[in-house]
Tab-separated table of C-alpha atoms in Angstrom:
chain	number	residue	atom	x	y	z
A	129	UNK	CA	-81.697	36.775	48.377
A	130	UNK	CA	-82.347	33.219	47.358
A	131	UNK	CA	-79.882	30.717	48.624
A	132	UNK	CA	-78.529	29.752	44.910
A	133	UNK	CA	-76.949	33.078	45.186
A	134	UNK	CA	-75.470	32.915	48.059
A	135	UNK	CA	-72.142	33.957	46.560
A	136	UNK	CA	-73.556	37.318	46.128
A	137	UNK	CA	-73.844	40.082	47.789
A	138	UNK	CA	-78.101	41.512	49.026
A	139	UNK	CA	-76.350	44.845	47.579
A	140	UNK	CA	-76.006	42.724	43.879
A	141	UNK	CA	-79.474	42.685	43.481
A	142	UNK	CA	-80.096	46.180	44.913
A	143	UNK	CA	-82.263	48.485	42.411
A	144	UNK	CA	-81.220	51.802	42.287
A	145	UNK	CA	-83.996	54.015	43.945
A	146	UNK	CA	-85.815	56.789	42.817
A	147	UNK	CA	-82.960	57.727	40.263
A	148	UNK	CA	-84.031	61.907	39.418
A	149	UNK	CA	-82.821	62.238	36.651
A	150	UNK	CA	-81.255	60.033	33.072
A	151	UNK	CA	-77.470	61.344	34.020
A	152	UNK	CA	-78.193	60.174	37.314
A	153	UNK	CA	-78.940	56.825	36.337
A	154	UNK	CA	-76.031	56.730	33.912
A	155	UNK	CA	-74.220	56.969	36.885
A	156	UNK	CA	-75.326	54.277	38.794
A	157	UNK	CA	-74.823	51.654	35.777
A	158	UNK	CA	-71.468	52.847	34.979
A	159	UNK	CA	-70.186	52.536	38.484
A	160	UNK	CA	-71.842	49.057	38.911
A	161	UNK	CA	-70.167	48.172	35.779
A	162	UNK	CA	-66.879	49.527	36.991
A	163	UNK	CA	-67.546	47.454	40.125
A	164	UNK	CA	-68.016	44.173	38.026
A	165	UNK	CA	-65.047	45.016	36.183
A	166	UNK	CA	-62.935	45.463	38.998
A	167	UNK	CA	-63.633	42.348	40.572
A	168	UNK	CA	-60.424	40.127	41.179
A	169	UNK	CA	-62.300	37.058	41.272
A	170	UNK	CA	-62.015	34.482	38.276
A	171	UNK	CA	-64.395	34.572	35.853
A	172	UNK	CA	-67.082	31.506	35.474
A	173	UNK	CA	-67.162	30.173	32.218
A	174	UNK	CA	-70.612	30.398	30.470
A	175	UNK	CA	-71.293	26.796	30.422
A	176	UNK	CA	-71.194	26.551	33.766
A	177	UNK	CA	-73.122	29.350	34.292
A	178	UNK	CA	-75.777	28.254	32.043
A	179	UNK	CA	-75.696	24.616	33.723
A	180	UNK	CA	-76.120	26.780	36.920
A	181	UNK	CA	-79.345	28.820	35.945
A	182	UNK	CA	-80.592	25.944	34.464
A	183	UNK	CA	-80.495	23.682	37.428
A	184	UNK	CA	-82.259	26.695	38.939
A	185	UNK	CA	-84.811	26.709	36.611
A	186	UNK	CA	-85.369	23.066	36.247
A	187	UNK	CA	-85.830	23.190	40.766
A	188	UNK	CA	-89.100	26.115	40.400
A	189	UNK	CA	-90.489	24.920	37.529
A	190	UNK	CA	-94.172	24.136	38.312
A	191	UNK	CA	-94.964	20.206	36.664
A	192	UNK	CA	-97.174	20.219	33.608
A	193	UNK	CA	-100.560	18.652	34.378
């Protein structure tokens, strides 16, 4: 997990697996959504979020010769 993340979870970023079958996959999504939607903690507003990923960004980006 990279350490911008840290407030996550490994299990966030978890792909599902060998899913067998489309139902079975619908699954999966709709719990994780449930999950998300469950969550007590206070949303982030998208600015901040955005300033987040950008700063991100802006740290990996590979200079222009």
């Amino acid at each position: 997990m990279p350490e911008d993340d840290s407030d996550f979870p490994d299990s966030d970023y978890a792909p599902p697996g060998p899913i067998p079958s489309p139902e079975a996959y619908d699954a999966w999504f709709r719990a994780k959504i449930e999950k998300a939607l469950a969550d007590p903690r206070p949303g982030i507003p998208h600015a901040v979020v955005m300033a987040q990923v950008q700063a991100i960004l802006d740290r990996h980006k590979k200079p222009q010769d």
